[in-house]
Coordinates of C-alpha atoms in Angstrom, one line a residue:
M1 CA 12.1 31.6 -32.9
A2 CA 12.6 27.6 -34.1
R3 CA 13.3 27.3 -37.4
R4 CA 11.2 24.6 -39.7
A5 CA 12.6 22.5 -41.7
L6 CA 10.7 20.4 -44.2
I7 CA 12.1 16.7 -45.0
T8 CA 10.5 14.8 -47.0
G9 CA 11.3 11.4 -47.1
I10 CA 11.3 11.4 -43.5
T11 CA 9.5 7.9 -42.7
G12 CA 13.0 6.7 -44.6
Q13 CA 16.3 5.2 -43.9
D14 CA 18.2 8.5 -44.0
G15 CA 15.1 10.6 -43.4
S16 CA 14.5 9.0 -39.3
Y17 CA 18.3 10.1 -38.1
L18 CA 18.1 13.2 -39.9
A19 CA 15.0 14.0 -37.5
E20 CA 16.3 12.9 -34.4
L21 CA 19.6 15.9 -35.3
L22 CA 17.2 18.6 -36.2
L23 CA 15.2 18.0 -33.2
S24 CA 17.7 18.2 -31.3
K25 CA 18.5 21.3 -32.8
G26 CA 15.5 22.8 -31.3
Y27 CA 14.1 22.9 -34.9
E28 CA 10.3 22.3 -35.9
V29 CA 9.8 19.3 -38.1
I30 CA 7.3 19.2 -40.6
G31 CA 7.8 15.8 -42.8
M32 CA 6.2 15.0 -45.9
V33 CA 5.0 12.0 -46.8
R34 CA 3.2 10.7 -49.2
R35 CA -1.1 9.8 -49.0
S36 CA -0.8 5.6 -49.1
S37 CA -2.2 3.3 -46.7
I38 CA 1.0 1.4 -46.5
V39 CA 3.1 4.2 -45.1
N40 CA 5.0 2.4 -42.7
Y41 CA 6.5 4.8 -39.7
E42 CA 7.3 2.3 -37.6
R43 CA 11.2 4.8 -38.4
I44 CA 10.1 7.4 -37.2
A45 CA 7.5 5.9 -34.0
H46 CA 9.8 7.1 -31.2
I47 CA 9.6 10.9 -32.4
Q48 CA 6.1 11.0 -33.9
D49 CA 4.5 13.0 -31.2
R50 CA 6.6 15.6 -32.3
I51 CA 6.5 15.8 -35.5
R52 CA 3.9 17.2 -38.4
I53 CA 3.3 15.1 -40.1
V54 CA 2.1 16.3 -44.3
T55 CA 0.6 14.6 -47.8
G56 CA 2.6 15.8 -50.2
D57 CA 4.1 14.0 -53.3
L58 CA 7.2 15.1 -55.5
L59 CA 4.9 13.4 -58.7
D60 CA 2.6 15.7 -57.9
Q61 CA 4.0 19.4 -57.9
V62 CA 0.4 21.4 -56.7
S63 CA 1.0 20.0 -53.3
M64 CA 5.0 20.6 -52.9
I65 CA 3.9 24.8 -53.6
E66 CA 1.1 25.0 -51.1
I67 CA 3.8 22.6 -48.3
L68 CA 5.9 25.4 -48.4
R69 CA 3.2 28.4 -49.0
T70 CA 1.2 26.7 -45.6
Y71 CA 4.7 25.7 -43.6
R72 CA 7.5 28.1 -45.3
P73 CA 10.3 26.0 -43.7
D74 CA 13.7 27.8 -43.8
E75 CA 15.1 24.4 -44.5
V76 CA 14.2 22.1 -46.9
Y77 CA 15.4 18.3 -47.1
N78 CA 14.8 15.9 -50.3
L79 CA 15.1 12.9 -49.1
A80 CA 12.6 11.2 -51.3
A81 CA 13.8 9.0 -54.0
Q82 CA 12.4 5.3 -55.7
S83 CA 16.1 4.8 -54.3
F84 CA 16.8 1.3 -54.7
V85 CA 18.6 0.6 -57.7
Q86 CA 17.8 -3.2 -58.9
T87 CA 13.6 -1.9 -58.9
S88 CA 15.1 1.1 -61.3
F89 CA 15.6 -1.7 -63.7
S90 CA 12.2 -2.9 -64.4
Q91 CA 11.3 0.3 -62.9
P92 CA 12.7 2.9 -65.1
V93 CA 10.2 5.5 -66.1
L94 CA 8.6 5.6 -62.2
T95 CA 11.8 5.7 -61.3
G96 CA 12.2 8.9 -63.4
E97 CA 9.4 10.3 -62.9
T98 CA 10.4 10.4 -58.7
T99 CA 14.1 10.5 -58.6
A100 CA 14.1 13.4 -61.6
L101 CA 11.0 14.9 -62.5
G102 CA 10.5 15.4 -59.0
V103 CA 13.7 17.2 -58.3
T104 CA 12.4 19.8 -60.4
R105 CA 9.3 20.2 -58.8
I106 CA 10.7 20.4 -55.6
L107 CA 13.3 23.6 -56.6
D108 CA 10.7 24.8 -59.1
A109 CA 7.6 25.5 -55.9
I110 CA 11.0 27.2 -53.9
R111 CA 11.5 29.0 -56.4
L112 CA 8.0 30.8 -56.9
V113 CA 7.0 30.8 -53.1
D114 CA 10.2 31.4 -50.9
G115 CA 13.3 32.0 -52.9
D116 CA 15.6 32.7 -49.3
T117 CA 14.1 28.4 -48.4
R118 CA 17.7 26.2 -48.4
F119 CA 18.0 23.1 -50.2
Y120 CA 19.5 20.2 -49.8
Q121 CA 19.3 17.6 -52.9
A122 CA 20.7 13.5 -51.2
S123 CA 22.9 12.8 -54.6
S124 CA 24.1 8.9 -54.7
S125 CA 27.8 8.1 -55.3
E126 CA 25.7 6.2 -58.1
M127 CA 26.2 8.9 -60.6
F128 CA 30.0 8.2 -60.7
G129 CA 29.6 4.5 -62.4
K130 CA 31.8 3.5 -64.4
V131 CA 34.4 5.1 -62.6
R132 CA 36.9 6.8 -63.8
E133 CA 39.0 7.8 -61.6
V134 CA 40.1 6.1 -58.0
P135 CA 38.5 8.3 -55.3
Q136 CA 36.3 9.6 -56.0
N137 CA 35.9 13.4 -55.6
E138 CA 33.3 16.5 -56.3
K139 CA 34.7 16.7 -60.1
T140 CA 34.6 13.2 -61.1
P141 CA 32.7 12.5 -64.1
F142 CA 29.4 11.4 -64.0
H143 CA 29.5 8.0 -66.0
P144 CA 26.0 6.7 -64.3
R145 CA 25.1 2.4 -64.8
S146 CA 21.8 2.4 -63.5
P147 CA 17.7 3.6 -63.9
Y148 CA 18.6 5.4 -60.8
G149 CA 22.3 6.6 -61.6
V150 CA 21.2 8.7 -64.4
A151 CA 18.4 10.2 -62.7
K152 CA 19.8 11.1 -59.6
V153 CA 22.7 12.8 -62.2
Y154 CA 19.3 14.8 -63.5
G155 CA 18.2 15.9 -59.7
H156 CA 21.8 16.4 -59.0
W157 CA 22.4 19.2 -62.0
L158 CA 18.9 20.1 -61.7
T159 CA 19.5 21.6 -58.3
V160 CA 23.0 23.2 -59.5
N161 CA 21.5 24.7 -62.2
Y162 CA 18.8 26.4 -59.3
R163 CA 21.4 27.3 -57.7
E164 CA 23.8 29.7 -60.8
S165 CA 20.1 30.7 -62.6
Y166 CA 18.3 31.8 -59.6
G167 CA 20.4 32.3 -57.1
L168 CA 18.5 29.6 -54.6
H169 CA 20.4 28.7 -51.7
A170 CA 20.9 24.8 -53.6
T171 CA 23.1 22.4 -52.1
S172 CA 23.4 19.0 -53.4
G173 CA 25.7 15.8 -51.0
I174 CA 26.6 13.6 -52.8
L175 CA 26.9 10.9 -49.9
F176 CA 28.8 7.3 -50.8
N177 CA 26.7 4.0 -49.6
H178 CA 25.6 5.1 -45.7
E179 CA 23.2 2.2 -43.6
S180 CA 22.4 1.4 -40.4
P181 CA 19.9 -0.6 -38.3
R182 CA 16.9 0.7 -40.0
R183 CA 18.2 -0.6 -43.1
G184 CA 15.6 -1.6 -45.6
M185 CA 15.9 -4.7 -45.7
E186 CA 16.9 -4.6 -49.8
F187 CA 19.7 -3.7 -49.4
V188 CA 23.2 -5.8 -49.3
T189 CA 23.2 -4.8 -46.1
R190 CA 20.9 -5.2 -44.1
K191 CA 20.3 -9.0 -46.2
I192 CA 23.7 -9.6 -45.3
T193 CA 23.2 -8.3 -41.5
H194 CA 19.8 -9.9 -40.7
A195 CA 20.2 -13.8 -42.7
A196 CA 23.2 -14.1 -40.6
A197 CA 20.8 -13.0 -37.5
R198 CA 18.3 -15.0 -38.5
I199 CA 20.6 -18.3 -39.4
K200 CA 22.9 -17.5 -35.9
L201 CA 19.0 -18.3 -34.1
G202 CA 18.5 -20.9 -36.2
L203 CA 15.9 -19.5 -37.9
A204 CA 17.7 -20.0 -41.3
N205 CA 20.8 -21.9 -42.9
E206 CA 21.5 -19.8 -46.6
L207 CA 21.7 -16.2 -47.8
R208 CA 21.8 -15.6 -51.8
L209 CA 23.6 -13.5 -52.8
G210 CA 25.0 -12.1 -56.1
N211 CA 29.0 -9.9 -57.1
L212 CA 30.6 -11.2 -54.1
D213 CA 33.1 -8.8 -55.0
S214 CA 31.8 -5.3 -55.8
Q215 CA 33.4 -3.6 -54.0
R216 CA 31.2 -0.2 -51.9
D217 CA 32.6 3.4 -49.5
W218 CA 30.5 2.3 -46.8
G219 CA 29.2 4.9 -43.4
Y220 CA 26.9 5.0 -40.7
A221 CA 23.3 6.5 -41.9
A222 CA 23.4 9.2 -38.6
D223 CA 26.9 10.3 -39.1
Y224 CA 26.2 11.7 -42.2
V225 CA 23.2 13.3 -42.0
E226 CA 25.5 15.4 -39.7
A227 CA 26.4 16.9 -43.0
M228 CA 23.5 16.9 -44.7
W229 CA 22.9 19.8 -41.7
Q230 CA 26.1 20.8 -42.4
M231 CA 25.6 22.5 -45.6
L232 CA 22.7 24.2 -45.5
Q233 CA 24.7 26.2 -42.4
Q234 CA 27.1 27.4 -45.2
D235 CA 27.0 30.4 -46.3
E236 CA 27.2 29.6 -49.9
P237 CA 25.7 26.9 -51.2
D238 CA 28.1 24.0 -53.1
D239 CA 27.5 20.1 -53.6
Y240 CA 30.1 18.5 -51.2
V241 CA 31.1 13.8 -51.5
I242 CA 30.6 12.8 -48.2
C243 CA 32.2 8.8 -47.5
T244 CA 35.1 6.9 -45.4
G245 CA 37.2 7.3 -48.0
K246 CA 37.6 3.1 -47.0
T247 CA 36.1 0.5 -49.5
H248 CA 34.8 -3.4 -49.0
S249 CA 33.5 -5.4 -50.4
V250 CA 30.5 -7.7 -49.7
R251 CA 32.3 -10.0 -49.8
T252 CA 34.3 -9.1 -46.6
L253 CA 30.4 -7.8 -45.0
C254 CA 30.0 -11.6 -44.7
E255 CA 32.4 -11.9 -43.2
L256 CA 32.7 -10.1 -40.0
A257 CA 28.6 -10.2 -40.4
F258 CA 29.0 -13.3 -39.3
E259 CA 32.2 -14.4 -37.8
Y260 CA 30.7 -11.4 -35.2
V261 CA 27.6 -14.1 -34.3
G262 CA 30.2 -16.8 -34.3
L263 CA 29.7 -18.4 -37.8
D264 CA 31.5 -18.7 -41.4
Y265 CA 30.1 -17.0 -43.8
R266 CA 31.5 -19.5 -46.3
N267 CA 29.1 -21.9 -45.3
H268 CA 25.9 -20.4 -45.6
V269 CA 26.3 -18.1 -48.3
V270 CA 25.8 -18.7 -51.9
T271 CA 25.9 -17.0 -55.5
D272 CA 23.6 -17.1 -57.0
E273 CA 22.7 -15.5 -60.4
R274 CA 19.2 -14.1 -60.2
F275 CA 20.4 -11.1 -58.0
M276 CA 23.2 -10.1 -60.9
R277 CA 22.3 -6.2 -62.7
P278 CA 22.7 -5.4 -66.2
A279 CA 25.6 -3.2 -65.9
E280 CA 27.4 -3.0 -62.5
V281 CA 29.6 -1.0 -60.7
D282 CA 32.4 -2.0 -59.4
L283 CA 34.1 -0.1 -57.4
L284 CA 32.9 3.0 -55.5
V285 CA 35.7 5.0 -52.8
G286 CA 35.4 8.6 -52.5
D287 CA 37.1 11.1 -51.1
S288 CA 34.9 14.4 -48.3
S289 CA 38.4 16.1 -47.2
K290 CA 36.4 19.0 -49.0
A291 CA 33.3 18.6 -46.4
S292 CA 36.7 18.4 -44.7
A293 CA 37.9 21.2 -45.3
A294 CA 35.0 23.7 -45.0
F295 CA 32.6 22.2 -42.5
G296 CA 35.4 19.7 -40.3
W297 CA 33.0 16.9 -41.0
R298 CA 34.8 13.8 -40.8
P299 CA 32.9 10.1 -39.9
R300 CA 33.0 8.9 -36.0
T301 CA 31.7 4.8 -36.8
S302 CA 34.6 2.2 -38.5
F303 CA 32.8 -0.4 -40.8
A304 CA 33.3 -3.0 -38.1
E305 CA 31.4 -0.8 -35.9
L306 CA 28.3 -0.1 -38.1
V307 CA 28.2 -4.4 -39.1
R308 CA 28.2 -4.9 -35.3
L309 CA 25.2 -1.9 -34.7
M310 CA 23.6 -3.3 -37.8
V311 CA 24.1 -7.5 -36.8
D312 CA 22.5 -6.0 -33.2
G313 CA 19.9 -4.4 -34.1
D314 CA 18.5 -7.3 -36.3
L315 CA 19.0 -10.4 -32.9
A316 CA 17.6 -7.3 -30.8
L317 CA 14.6 -7.3 -34.2
L318 CA 13.8 -11.3 -33.6
Q319 CA 14.5 -12.4 -30.2
S320 CA 11.6 -9.3 -29.8
S321 CA 9.5 -11.2 -32.2
P322 CA 11.0 -14.0 -34.4
G323 CA 8.5 -14.0 -37.7
A324 CA 9.4 -10.5 -37.8
G325 CA 11.1 -8.8 -41.4
G326 CA 12.3 -5.5 -40.9
G327 CA 11.1 -2.2 -41.2
A328 CA 11.0 -1.8 -45.0
G329 CA 12.9 0.5 -46.8
S330 CA 14.3 1.3 -50.5
K331 CA 18.8 0.8 -53.4
T332 CA 21.4 -2.1 -53.0
G333 CA 19.9 -5.7 -52.9
R334 CA 22.1 -7.9 -54.5

C-alpha cells in the first residue's frame, strides 16, 4: 500500500518540489491549502491531477485534526508559514500566529490523532540571525533578527519539545536559503534574476535593492527537498542543518545574473534605503556535515548553475508572456 504524505504549503516553492519528489517515490500526496479566493496553483499545475487538495488552516486546529483523522498520513511536512522576512516586521502578530503557533496546532493534532505519524518542521537559518559562530551548525545558539526568525525559533523548539515530551517522530530541518525558478518575486534572488531578464528584453532599465553586501548560503530548492524526505526516513528523529557551506553576497548574485545575459549590473542596480531591514542579518553560512554523515545528503547544484537556471526560467516566462509577473511566493525581498 502506498505511503501517504500531507504537505502544508504545497502551492509554495518547496511544497511543489517536494510533491514532485514524493509522487516519483510512489506516495499518495495530500496538499493542504487555505480556503481563499487567491490561492495560486501555478507551481503545482503540472501535477495537480495527481494530488488530493484539501482545505485547512494553521490558524484553526479543528481543521488540522479533521484532515489527520480523514486521511491518516504516514508523514506530515509543515512547509506553510508567513515566510517573508520583510513582511514579518509590518505583520508580526500574523507571523507569530501562523509561523509559530501554527506549529503548535499541527503538532498537537498529531499527538491527539496518531502519535506514529512522522512530522517534518521547516526551520530556517534566519533563526541564527546575529550569528555567534561561523559556520552555523545544529549546536549554534539562536539570535533571530526578525519577527519571522523569532517565530521560527518557537516552532523549532516546540518540535523538539513534542519529540521529547510525547515521543513523536518530529524532526526539524534547519534549511539555509534555497531558491529556484519557482521562487516568489518578493525574494531578493528572484527579484534580481527577473529584473536581469526584463532588462535584457528591453522591458525595464533599473533594479532597486537594499543591502548589496549581505551574504547568504544559497542552494537549489529541488536538492533541499530530498533532504526533507531523507530526514523522515531515519529511525530516530533529530535536527539537521541543510546548506551548501558556501556564501555569496547579493552583489555577486547581481553580477552573475546580469553577466549571464551580457549586461553589467553596475549600469542598472540602484541601492534604495526603502529596502533596508530594521535589523539586518549580515552573514549566514552553514555546516551540513551531520546530514551528510547521517544519510549522505550533499547539494548537487552550484550557485552559478542555480543563477543560470533562474535567469533562464525568467527569460522563458517573459518571452512566453511579456506581461508576466511570475508566481506568487512568500522571504528575503530587499
